[in-house]
Amino acid sequence: MPTVGNKLRHLAASESSLARQVRGALVRTLYTSPTSLIVGAIAGSTVAATIAYMTGNLALIICSITIHIVGLLRIASAFIYKRIGAGEMETQRIHWERLYEIGAWLYASLLGIQTFLVLTQSVNATLQLLAVTMTTGYAAGVAPRNAGRPVIALGQVALAVLPMAIGLWLTDDPIYWILGVIIIIFAWGVFDITLQTYEVVYTALSGKQEKSEVAARFEKMARSDMLTGLDNRLAMQMRLGELLDTIDPDTSEKLAVIWMDLDHFKTINDTLGHLAGDKVLIVTAQRVKAVLGSRGWLARFGGDEFVIMALVNSSEEADLLGAEILESVSQPVSINENTVEVAASLGVAVAPEHGRQSEIMLKNADIALYHAKNEGGKRVRIFEPFMHEDFLMLRQIESGLTDALMNDEFTVLFQPIIDLATGRTKSCEALLRWKHPELGDVSPAVFIPVAESAGLIGDITEWVLRKACEAAAEWPEDVNISVNISPALLKQNNLPVTIIETLVNTGMVARRLELEITESVLLDKNPHTNSLLRQLQKMGLRLCLDDFGTGFSSLTYLRSWEFDTIKIDKSFIRNIGNSPTDQKIIGAVVQLAKSLDVATVAEGVETEEQLARVREAGCSRVQGFYYARPMTATQAAERLALEELPDDGQLKIVNQR
Ligand code: C2E
Ligand code: CA
Ligand code: CA
């Protein structure tokens, strides 16, 4: 069992570690009951007045007067405290504690001295009994009352009891001596009770404080995003609801809700790691905050999704704000030695036009974002009603794509690319086909962008590569296989590994595999993409610049990149008959390509006339329905076998459309 000594040591330790709030609460306990102060003061004053009157002793009269004054002052201070409180400041709290301490110790000393004087200077046993009872009762009463500040309570007991015990021992009555000893033992017991009470009060209060601190922390945690310190979805949704309620439809005030999502964030995470991803998110949050200033609110909805809200006067203003945010976010972020290209897509919905309820506003901003992504990303789109249906269809496609590989819904067709000089197939382009269980045949022009933004293009391309190489392994060795590689894939690291694995597993040589890439890949000037393309070239793969003429059509690519082939887009070929300019452009491109030893493919040749023009322009190869439509692997193998036949095989093939 802990002794009073141990408890005192524990008291010293707990006093020094006492948290501010707990101490404040304990000090409050001193003042909580002015009633007990009043009752004590009345009893003390009555006893003191009686003793002073009965003895007529000057010292006791002075003592009695002082007891009256101190008692009154303490009651007054308790009432003042009750009215104004201690305040939040630590210094104020200490001030009130000191004040109480002085009053309490003074009062206890006065009672102790009074008893001492009565015992030593009076012979009236009744008055002595009165004084001793008063002081003992006082000690027994204050100890539990002030146990919250045990130093004060112990001081009160000691100051009241010690002079009394000494007074008892100074008499010549042995019974009084024994009483003195008993009173000291009693005081010791009171000490123990005081400390024990303190411990209980202290533990209860600090537990309560801890609990309230934890509750406050949880509350904050529940409303904010740990990584960026921004509001989270919950907090933002609550604010959005409040703001929508305050929008007045009679004024021009509008609320813009902008949903932003980083482009290719998964790639950053996958290639550079989660710490790099976190850094990008933190920097992005800072950038948006800097643009917004006090114009609006920013929250992170999880992952790489952010939502911005701002009060605006028009949709145009919302659009401009979106553009400003896009501009600031789409700057490189440096992480250690790496520079990461960051871009974002933003969808904007404006209340009240696009909705008055928070769920609808968020959904419409999300739909607009989805369109921004699907159009290639790095853009701002404002919600328009037509987007809703497209969105539903695209969502259906997206969810369908997730299972398409597993459910065997894909096939690859092959479309021959004919060498005009020999009339024989130079290569076949692998073209993906998908039969959706409900939507039926979906064009790759529709589902490939969805697969890209949903992060599914990697697995799909891996599958196409395997099917294509498996088929080509059966063909004559001088026929190549062309596979479309989406730009999103060239931002990832694992493409070379996937290709090597596929070549090894299918027994194909690298030189027969031609990768078709669009010039948008090169426009980005992404150093990572560039080094990856060089790596692929070093592996011996051929590169084909696809859809030439649809983008910037910069011929500088031909100089800086050793493309084996450029494919002139079918939109050019379609016009070739009635546009002399197109014909001239094609002629110029072909000449330049020839001088650089690059082959040219005219894509989408459907008619004899188009073929004649293309031939005239000097194109070396042709692809199009005029020669052959995309066909199954078996059909392609049969066709190529026929071509192998000597003599007039060439003619037969031309007619086999
Ligand atoms: P692309 O790379 O430009 O592919 C050529 C498209 O032109 C194919 O459409 C082909 O069927 C079509 N075509 C060929 N000859 C003619 C013609 O004479 N007239 C007309 N009107 N069209 C012709 P398809 O198969 O619908 O593919 C559309 C696009 O989808 C492709 O354009 C390509 O960008 C993409 N794609 C297809 N398969 C894949 C794939 O496996 N991976 C990736 N990343 N993209 C693919
Ligand atoms: Ca292509
Ligand atoms: Ca093309």
XYZ file of C-alpha atoms and ligand atoms in Angstrom:
705
model
C 0.000 0.000 0.000
C 1.434 3.425 -0.869
C 2.356 5.498 2.176
C 1.718 9.191 2.609
C 5.413 9.759 1.708
C 5.039 7.923 -1.598
C 1.853 9.780 -2.330
C 3.607 13.094 -1.693
C 6.359 12.152 -4.130
C 3.735 11.135 -6.652
C 1.977 14.421 -6.000
C 5.149 16.369 -6.792
C 5.565 14.447 -10.046
C 1.955 14.804 -11.163
C 1.931 18.508 -10.256
C 4.820 19.223 -12.594
C 3.281 17.275 -15.493
C -0.176 18.660 -14.878
C -1.645 19.719 -18.184
C -2.873 23.265 -18.292
C -6.523 22.409 -18.795
C -6.554 19.879 -15.959
C -4.937 22.371 -13.627
C -7.460 24.994 -14.643
C -10.278 22.609 -13.867
C -8.774 21.785 -10.479
C -8.410 25.462 -9.575
C -12.062 25.918 -10.450
C -12.952 23.326 -7.797
C -11.554 25.709 -5.164
C -14.153 28.307 -5.977
C -17.080 26.143 -6.988
C -18.856 26.209 -3.624
C -18.983 29.664 -2.036
C -21.689 28.245 0.266
C -19.191 26.106 2.128
C -16.941 29.162 2.429
C -19.820 31.186 3.872
C -20.845 28.466 6.333
C -17.197 28.059 7.416
C -16.741 31.818 7.816
C -19.943 32.225 9.848
C -18.948 29.375 12.180
C -15.360 30.673 12.478
C -16.454 34.247 13.126
C -19.085 33.227 15.702
C -16.589 31.089 17.619
C -13.908 33.816 17.379
C -16.311 36.542 18.565
C -17.489 34.392 21.468
C -13.928 33.639 22.565
C -12.847 37.275 22.226
C -15.874 38.492 24.157
C -15.594 35.877 26.913
C -11.852 36.247 27.483
C -11.452 39.969 26.798
C -7.877 39.054 25.854
C -6.379 41.662 23.485
C -4.510 39.128 21.341
C -7.701 37.088 20.982
C -9.724 40.210 20.141
C -7.242 41.121 17.385
C -7.360 37.496 16.236
C -11.150 37.561 16.138
C -11.262 40.807 14.154
C -8.738 39.455 11.646
C -10.740 36.225 11.297
C -13.828 38.296 10.469
C -12.003 40.381 7.875
C -10.240 37.469 6.182
C -13.470 35.455 6.128
C -15.351 38.310 4.468
C -12.587 38.935 1.917
C -12.558 35.257 0.934
C -16.299 35.178 0.427
C -16.034 38.337 -1.691
C -13.260 36.861 -3.819
C -15.323 33.711 -4.391
C -18.216 35.777 -5.663
C -15.968 37.842 -7.944
C -14.485 34.626 -9.349
C -17.936 33.227 -9.928
C -18.945 36.321 -11.824
C -15.911 36.919 -14.062
C -14.212 33.512 -14.084
C -10.486 32.913 -14.206
C -10.166 33.581 -17.954
C -8.215 31.436 -20.384
C -4.790 32.781 -19.521
C -2.358 30.735 -17.516
C -1.232 33.846 -15.592
C -4.812 34.628 -14.534
C -5.293 31.082 -13.357
C -2.110 31.249 -11.266
C -3.249 34.572 -9.825
C -6.553 33.101 -8.604
C -4.856 30.041 -7.216
C -2.361 32.183 -5.263
C -5.149 34.392 -3.943
C -7.057 31.393 -2.666
C -3.896 29.937 -1.190
C -3.047 33.100 0.734
C -6.596 33.451 2.080
C -6.832 29.802 3.026
C -3.478 29.635 4.752
C -4.080 32.911 6.554
C -7.452 31.726 7.803
C -6.064 28.351 8.890
C -3.171 30.057 10.690
C -5.566 32.407 12.463
C -7.700 29.503 13.690
C -4.532 27.653 14.765
C -3.173 30.695 16.599
C -6.541 31.409 18.214
C -6.700 27.847 19.587
C -3.059 28.091 20.719
C -3.863 31.330 22.581
C -7.023 29.965 24.198
C -5.168 26.855 25.364
C -2.206 28.772 26.762
C -3.815 31.981 28.005
C -7.281 30.981 29.188
C -8.391 28.562 31.845
C -11.950 28.312 30.576
C -12.280 24.649 29.557
C -15.501 25.327 27.628
C -13.826 27.969 25.477
C -10.877 25.621 24.948
C -13.290 22.885 23.856
C -15.007 25.349 21.526
C -11.711 26.428 19.922
C -10.351 22.880 19.574
C -13.614 21.594 18.096
C -13.767 24.510 15.671
C -10.199 24.020 14.453
C -10.439 20.238 14.229
C -13.731 20.462 12.383
C -12.215 23.044 10.062
C -9.255 20.778 9.266
C -11.559 17.833 8.634
C -13.781 19.981 6.395
C -11.245 21.767 4.215
C -9.179 18.706 3.420
C -11.683 17.009 1.091
C -13.047 20.352 -0.098
C -9.701 21.551 -1.417
C -8.185 18.191 -2.294
C -8.077 19.320 -5.943
C -5.190 21.578 -4.972
C -3.616 19.342 -2.330
C -0.760 21.706 -1.486
C -3.313 24.250 -0.308
C -5.349 21.663 1.612
C -2.317 20.145 3.321
C -1.041 23.623 4.218
C -4.417 24.501 5.722
C -4.507 21.325 7.833
C -0.909 21.771 8.996
C -1.266 25.476 9.806
C -4.480 24.931 11.765
C -3.505 21.745 13.570
C 0.174 22.335 14.499
C -0.292 25.429 16.732
C -3.231 23.634 18.334
C -1.123 20.534 19.120
C 1.714 22.674 20.486
C -0.792 24.571 22.620
C -2.138 21.271 24.004
C 1.369 20.089 24.834
C 2.229 23.359 26.590
C -0.567 22.831 29.143
C 0.185 20.833 32.298
C -2.693 18.419 31.824
C -1.523 14.937 30.569
C -4.952 14.332 29.031
C -4.380 17.418 26.863
C -0.965 16.007 25.893
C -2.604 12.777 24.755
C -5.184 14.835 22.871
C -2.299 16.680 21.120
C -0.857 13.376 19.952
C -4.242 12.140 18.798
C -4.768 15.342 16.852
C -1.437 14.880 15.057
C -2.416 11.301 14.172
C -5.777 12.660 13.007
C -3.989 15.244 10.839
C -1.869 12.503 9.323
C -5.021 10.586 8.450
C -6.516 13.710 6.908
C -3.347 14.132 4.827
C -3.768 10.636 3.486
C -7.436 11.114 2.623
C -6.635 14.410 0.898
C -3.966 12.858 -1.284
C -6.168 9.923 -2.119
C -9.050 12.188 -3.106
C -6.659 14.262 -5.195
C -5.512 11.192 -7.059
C -9.069 10.208 -7.904
C -9.994 13.732 -9.023
C -6.783 14.124 -11.033
C -7.155 10.803 -12.856
C -10.786 11.493 -13.658
C -10.060 14.963 -14.971
C -7.028 14.097 -17.062
C -8.874 11.094 -18.540
C -11.729 13.370 -19.450
C -9.359 15.893 -20.974
C -7.599 13.217 -23.008
C -10.951 12.012 -24.243
C -12.041 15.470 -25.309
C -8.700 16.037 -27.057
C -9.042 12.733 -28.896
C -12.602 13.617 -29.869
C -11.452 16.972 -31.263
C -8.644 15.294 -33.183
C -11.016 12.731 -34.660
C -13.433 15.424 -35.624
C -10.679 17.272 -37.492
C -9.414 14.038 -39.046
C -12.878 13.166 -40.265
C -13.078 16.456 -42.102
C -9.638 16.842 -43.598
C -7.360 15.045 -45.954
C -4.281 13.791 -44.156
C -1.825 14.152 -47.038
C -2.556 17.690 -48.185
C -4.325 19.116 -45.143
C -7.166 20.179 -47.437
C -10.829 19.624 -46.714
C -11.946 16.143 -47.639
C -15.038 14.975 -49.481
C -17.239 15.100 -46.412
C -16.261 18.651 -45.476
C -16.605 19.859 -49.057
C -20.003 18.269 -49.545
C -21.264 19.990 -46.421
C -19.912 23.336 -47.589
C -21.328 22.813 -51.063
C -24.773 22.195 -49.582
C -24.541 25.388 -47.532
C -23.350 27.475 -50.494
C -26.064 26.166 -52.792
C -28.639 27.203 -50.207
C -27.326 30.762 -50.151
C -27.243 31.269 -53.923
C -29.876 33.807 -54.874
C -31.426 32.991 -58.276
C -32.465 36.640 -58.690
C -28.870 37.851 -58.831
C -26.147 36.949 -61.298
C -24.244 35.094 -58.597
C -23.356 31.537 -59.540
C -21.432 28.737 -57.947
C -18.832 26.922 -60.016
C -17.979 23.373 -59.028
C -14.810 22.200 -60.738
C -13.801 18.579 -60.582
C -10.146 18.070 -61.390
C -8.286 14.849 -61.983
C -4.603 14.502 -62.832
C -3.808 12.891 -66.177
C -1.813 9.648 -66.007
C -1.369 9.919 -62.263
C -1.365 6.140 -62.002
C 1.663 6.044 -64.288
C 3.539 8.449 -62.015
C 2.689 6.260 -59.048
C 3.600 3.047 -60.846
C 6.872 4.226 -62.346
C 8.237 6.551 -59.656
C 6.592 5.165 -56.550
C 3.996 6.352 -54.086
C 6.223 8.931 -52.431
C 6.652 10.664 -55.777
C 2.888 10.426 -56.299
C 2.306 12.015 -52.902
C 4.712 14.819 -53.736
C 2.846 15.528 -56.973
C -0.440 15.681 -55.064
C 0.973 18.042 -52.453
C 2.504 20.351 -55.070
C -0.742 20.297 -57.059
C -2.722 21.264 -53.973
C -0.345 24.178 -53.340
C -0.569 25.361 -56.918
C -4.358 25.345 -56.987
C -4.475 27.118 -53.638
C -2.144 29.805 -54.972
C -4.380 30.387 -57.997
C -7.583 30.384 -55.950
C -6.431 32.637 -53.144
C -9.568 33.813 -51.385
C -11.694 33.275 -54.475
C -12.873 29.808 -53.553
C -12.412 26.526 -51.751
C -10.343 23.479 -52.553
C -10.789 19.926 -51.348
C -9.206 16.587 -52.136
C -11.735 13.870 -52.837
C -9.193 11.070 -52.595
C -6.666 9.670 -55.051
C -5.745 12.334 -57.591
C -9.170 13.960 -57.537
C -9.673 17.512 -56.357
C -12.810 19.623 -56.217
C -12.770 23.393 -56.385
C -15.702 25.659 -55.612
C -15.886 29.346 -56.364
C -18.523 32.048 -56.571
C -18.596 33.484 -60.085
C -20.751 35.782 -62.168
C -20.928 33.710 -65.344
C -20.075 30.344 -66.876
C -17.305 32.077 -68.834
C -15.712 33.184 -65.589
C -15.879 29.602 -64.333
C -14.287 28.404 -67.566
C -11.502 30.981 -67.225
C -10.851 29.967 -63.650
C -10.607 26.356 -64.819
C -8.112 27.361 -67.507
C -6.040 29.281 -64.955
C -5.937 26.258 -62.658
C -5.051 23.946 -65.536
C -2.209 26.233 -66.545
C -0.715 26.366 -63.047
C -1.103 22.638 -62.432
C 0.332 21.581 -65.801
C 3.913 22.416 -64.925
C 6.638 19.856 -64.316
C 7.282 18.790 -60.743
C 10.821 17.908 -59.771
C 11.233 14.918 -57.540
C 14.824 14.179 -56.557
C 16.585 14.024 -59.918
C 13.435 13.374 -61.924
C 11.221 15.906 -63.574
C 7.665 14.674 -63.768
C 5.315 16.090 -66.361
C 1.987 16.839 -64.736
C -1.260 17.628 -66.497
C -4.871 17.651 -65.451
C -8.392 17.488 -66.800
C -11.152 19.639 -65.379
C -14.921 19.348 -65.537
C -17.008 22.370 -64.615
C -20.626 22.594 -63.534
C -22.241 25.924 -62.708
C -25.158 26.355 -60.315
C -28.014 27.070 -60.675
C -27.964 26.220 -64.444
C -26.549 22.740 -64.022
C -28.175 21.857 -60.734
C -29.184 23.097 -57.350
C -28.407 20.041 -55.271
C -24.922 19.103 -54.253
C -25.076 15.526 -55.588
C -26.279 16.698 -58.977
C -23.665 19.438 -59.182
C -20.893 17.015 -58.312
C -22.194 14.434 -60.761
C -22.403 16.936 -63.603
C -18.922 18.279 -62.906
C -17.734 14.657 -62.940
C -19.478 14.009 -66.270
C -17.815 17.090 -67.772
C -14.498 15.842 -66.409
C -15.084 12.454 -67.990
C -15.529 14.139 -71.353
C -12.396 16.227 -70.854
C -10.472 12.998 -70.168
C -11.957 11.188 -73.091
C -11.001 13.959 -75.445
C -7.394 13.334 -74.552
C -7.042 15.141 -71.242
C -5.212 18.340 -70.350
C -8.331 20.414 -70.942
C -11.292 22.086 -69.259
C -14.841 21.127 -70.212
C -18.046 22.800 -69.077
C -20.998 20.504 -68.519
C -23.564 20.292 -71.319
C -26.782 18.277 -71.131
C -25.862 16.000 -74.077
C -22.877 14.772 -72.113
C -25.144 12.858 -69.825
C -26.126 10.165 -72.346
C -22.634 9.865 -73.749
C -21.422 9.506 -70.225
C -23.750 6.611 -69.514
C -22.658 4.842 -72.679
C -18.977 5.445 -72.004
C -19.403 4.221 -68.442
C -21.039 1.068 -69.806
C -18.114 0.639 -72.160
C -15.653 1.211 -69.384
C -17.220 -1.355 -67.094
C -17.543 -3.767 -70.021
C -13.876 -3.372 -70.905
C -12.820 -4.507 -67.474
C -14.157 -8.003 -68.160
C -13.700 -8.119 -71.931
C -10.293 -9.802 -71.835
C -11.401 -12.369 -69.313
C -14.636 -13.099 -71.207
C -12.795 -13.527 -74.485
C -14.746 -10.755 -76.204
C -11.818 -9.411 -78.219
C -10.494 -10.550 -81.582
C -7.694 -9.196 -83.719
C -8.131 -8.684 -87.460
C -5.304 -8.143 -89.907
C -5.282 -5.710 -92.786
C -2.599 -6.136 -95.441
C -0.364 -3.235 -96.417
C 0.665 -3.698 -100.061
C 4.019 -2.810 -101.524
C 3.165 -1.011 -104.770
C 6.422 -2.015 -106.461
C 5.843 -5.760 -106.058
C 2.098 -5.936 -105.461
C 2.787 -8.175 -102.471
C 1.931 -7.734 -98.825
C 4.683 -5.915 -96.955
C 3.018 -5.974 -93.561
C -0.344 -6.508 -91.895
C -1.807 -4.098 -89.394
C -3.352 -5.705 -86.328
C -6.734 -4.095 -85.659
C -8.629 -4.854 -82.492
C -12.298 -5.801 -82.526
C -14.664 -5.980 -79.573
C -18.146 -7.466 -79.339
C -19.857 -6.040 -76.268
C -22.503 -8.461 -74.886
C -25.229 -5.767 -75.044
C -23.886 -2.987 -77.240
C -22.653 -5.344 -79.960
C -19.632 -4.335 -82.048
C -17.958 -1.277 -80.575
C -15.429 0.587 -82.720
C -11.863 0.729 -81.425
C -11.974 4.454 -82.171
C -14.557 4.612 -79.352
C -13.305 2.082 -76.836
C -9.522 2.594 -77.133
C -9.694 6.128 -75.631
C -11.879 4.759 -72.830
C -9.383 1.963 -72.201
C -6.621 4.557 -72.091
C -8.302 6.784 -69.536
C -9.392 3.793 -67.472
C -5.818 2.521 -67.342
C -6.729 -0.721 -69.150
C -4.757 -0.139 -72.332
C -1.617 -1.854 -71.019
C -3.230 -5.260 -70.592
C -5.154 -4.925 -73.840
C -2.044 -4.020 -75.858
C -0.145 -6.896 -74.309
C -2.898 -9.219 -75.492
C -2.980 -7.703 -79.017
C 0.809 -7.946 -79.267
C 0.694 -11.626 -78.368
C -2.101 -12.435 -80.812
C -0.390 -10.433 -83.551
C 2.999 -12.049 -83.052
C 1.474 -15.533 -82.807
C -0.234 -14.958 -86.160
C 2.823 -13.394 -87.815
C 5.040 -16.267 -86.697
C 3.098 -18.404 -89.210
C 3.601 -15.989 -92.116
C 6.414 -15.776 -94.649
C 9.452 -14.161 -93.075
C 9.407 -11.078 -95.264
C 5.957 -10.015 -94.064
C 5.929 -7.708 -91.062
C 3.293 -7.195 -88.417
C 2.161 -3.664 -87.449
C 0.715 -3.005 -84.014
C -0.834 0.236 -82.784
C 0.719 1.540 -79.596
C -1.313 4.119 -77.731
C 0.495 7.240 -76.470
C -0.491 6.469 -72.883
C 1.652 3.332 -73.021
C 4.760 5.215 -74.059
C 4.632 7.072 -70.776
C 5.050 3.803 -68.905
C 8.184 1.826 -68.314
C 7.141 -1.733 -68.910
C 6.477 -1.665 -72.668
C 9.975 -2.868 -73.717
C 9.766 -5.758 -71.254
C 6.308 -6.730 -72.492
C 7.550 -6.663 -76.077
C 10.664 -8.727 -75.384
C 8.610 -11.318 -73.514
C 6.116 -11.509 -76.374
C 8.842 -11.891 -78.994
C 10.538 -14.642 -77.010
C 7.293 -16.494 -76.294
C 6.079 -16.385 -79.899
C 9.442 -16.916 -81.592
C 9.192 -13.697 -83.581
C 12.173 -11.559 -84.567
C 12.161 -7.911 -83.491
C 12.816 -6.690 -87.023
C 9.419 -7.940 -88.179
C 7.486 -6.005 -85.548
C 6.483 -2.494 -86.496
C 5.033 -0.157 -83.859
C 2.562 2.436 -85.089
C 2.599 5.590 -83.011
C 0.877 8.909 -83.553
C 2.742 12.195 -83.584
C 0.975 13.419 -80.450
C 3.466 11.226 -78.620
C 6.351 13.292 -79.977
C 4.585 16.624 -79.485
C 4.709 16.175 -75.740
C 8.531 16.280 -75.795
C 8.477 14.040 -72.773
C 12.100 12.961 -72.078
C 10.877 9.665 -70.689
C 8.913 8.865 -73.854
C 11.878 9.852 -75.998
C 14.305 7.567 -74.218
C 11.760 4.766 -74.347
C 11.357 5.155 -78.108
C 15.151 5.102 -78.570
C 15.278 1.968 -76.465
C 12.651 0.324 -78.677
C 14.585 1.311 -81.791
C 17.777 -0.159 -80.333
C 15.930 -3.416 -79.785
C 15.571 -3.546 -83.580
C 11.853 -2.755 -83.740
C 10.528 -0.668 -86.596
C 8.671 2.571 -85.942
C 5.828 3.864 -88.045
C 4.470 7.416 -87.728
C 0.710 6.859 -87.910
C -2.081 9.246 -88.940
C 0.369 11.666 -90.525
C -1.438 14.847 -91.549
C -3.981 14.945 -88.759
C -1.871 16.676 -86.159
C 0.894 19.185 -86.554
C 2.354 17.112 -89.381
C 5.760 18.387 -88.541
C 8.355 17.036 -90.901
C 11.040 17.679 -88.297
C 10.064 14.378 -86.697
C 11.306 12.659 -89.772
C 14.733 14.189 -89.264
C 15.072 13.660 -85.518
C 13.513 10.200 -85.515
C 14.526 7.350 -87.688
C 11.054 6.230 -88.642
C 10.936 3.300 -90.972
C 7.528 4.278 -92.276
C 5.106 7.169 -92.264
C 1.455 6.523 -92.794
C -0.471 9.294 -94.534
C -3.889 9.583 -92.920
C -6.963 8.413 -94.765
C -8.557 11.889 -94.568
C -5.908 13.036 -97.099
C -6.486 10.097 -99.383
C -10.247 10.685 -99.336
C -9.692 14.161 -100.785
C -6.901 13.326 -103.099
C -9.111 13.215 -106.218
C -10.569 16.696 -105.853
C -7.875 18.578 -103.994
C -4.751 19.449 -105.964
C -3.237 20.941 -102.777
C -3.583 17.662 -100.904
C -2.031 15.881 -103.818
C 0.896 18.338 -103.750
C 1.354 17.993 -99.991
C 1.423 14.234 -100.307
C 3.929 14.546 -103.125
C 6.211 16.738 -100.998
C 5.997 14.435 -97.975
C 6.762 11.431 -100.132
C 9.791 13.117 -101.689
C 11.198 14.116 -98.323
C 10.559 10.639 -96.923
C 12.295 9.089 -99.937
C 15.361 11.290 -99.434
C 15.510 10.069 -95.830
C 14.966 6.482 -96.910
C 11.588 6.295 -95.141
C 8.735 4.289 -96.676
C 5.308 5.941 -97.151
C 1.973 4.202 -96.720
C -1.239 5.668 -98.108
C -4.042 4.591 -95.758
C -7.713 4.240 -96.640
C -7.382 3.711 -100.369
C -10.835 2.616 -101.472
C -11.007 3.352 -105.192
C -9.015 2.800 -108.325
C -8.769 6.549 -108.815
C -7.302 7.047 -105.332
C -4.822 4.296 -106.022
C -3.762 5.971 -109.256
C -3.211 9.332 -107.530
C -1.302 7.771 -104.677
C 0.882 5.940 -107.137
C 1.423 9.176 -109.005
C 2.473 10.932 -105.808
C 5.114 8.268 -105.365
C 3.795 6.466 -102.268
C 5.596 3.194 -101.750
C 2.791 1.274 -100.005
C -1.001 1.228 -99.827
C -3.507 0.058 -97.240
C -7.242 0.165 -97.797
C -10.459 -1.557 -98.740
C -9.454 -1.403 -102.414
C -6.929 -4.142 -101.737
C -8.269 -5.825 -98.654
C -10.475 -5.303 -95.631
C -9.254 -6.319 -92.187
C -9.441 -10.149 -92.015
C -9.039 -12.965 -89.536
C -5.660 -14.566 -88.831
C -6.625 -17.635 -90.849
C -7.718 -15.579 -93.838
C -4.524 -13.546 -93.651
C -2.394 -16.697 -93.560
C -4.237 -18.119 -96.603
C -3.818 -14.892 -98.528
C -0.120 -14.685 -97.762
C 0.365 -18.309 -98.774
C -1.243 -17.528 -102.142
C 1.107 -14.603 -102.641
C 4.015 -16.989 -102.183
C 2.995 -18.782 -105.369
C 5.131 -17.847 -108.366
C 3.800 -16.365 -111.685
C 0.555 -14.450 -111.830
C -0.417 -14.703 -108.118
C -0.247 -10.941 -107.935
C -3.192 -10.432 -110.294
C -5.364 -12.905 -108.466
C -4.859 -11.068 -105.214
C -5.688 -7.669 -106.606
C -9.046 -8.960 -107.706
C -9.743 -10.712 -104.440
C -11.311 -7.712 -102.695
P -5.777 3.469 -87.421
O -4.532 3.084 -86.709
O -5.713 4.663 -88.272
O -6.275 2.215 -88.186
C -6.745 2.222 -89.487
C -8.232 2.297 -89.502
O -8.652 2.559 -90.819
C -8.862 0.990 -89.120
O -10.049 1.283 -88.444
C -9.179 0.347 -90.457
O -10.195 -0.600 -90.413
C -9.586 1.576 -91.229
N -9.446 1.386 -92.669
C -8.559 0.644 -93.347
N -8.749 0.763 -94.705
C -9.783 1.614 -94.856
C -10.455 2.150 -95.992
O -10.135 1.879 -97.141
N -11.484 3.015 -95.776
C -11.853 3.353 -94.526
N -12.873 4.180 -94.370
N -11.253 2.867 -93.416
C -10.227 2.001 -93.605
P -10.453 0.556 -87.155
O -10.036 -0.859 -87.193
O -11.860 0.888 -86.885
O -9.526 1.271 -86.073
C -9.723 2.573 -85.705
C -8.621 3.037 -84.853
O -8.597 2.363 -83.591
C -7.247 2.765 -85.430
O -6.957 3.742 -86.350
C -6.377 2.825 -84.227
O -6.070 4.134 -83.909
C -7.278 2.258 -83.167
N -6.927 0.853 -82.916
C -7.361 -0.253 -83.527
N -6.785 -1.345 -82.978
C -5.952 -0.905 -82.024
C -5.054 -1.531 -81.097
O -4.879 -2.745 -81.047
N -4.376 -0.711 -80.228
C -4.514 0.636 -80.265
N -3.806 1.337 -79.406
N -5.337 1.252 -81.120
C -6.054 0.487 -81.983
Ca -2.620 2.414 -87.263
Ca -3.960 5.520 -89.248
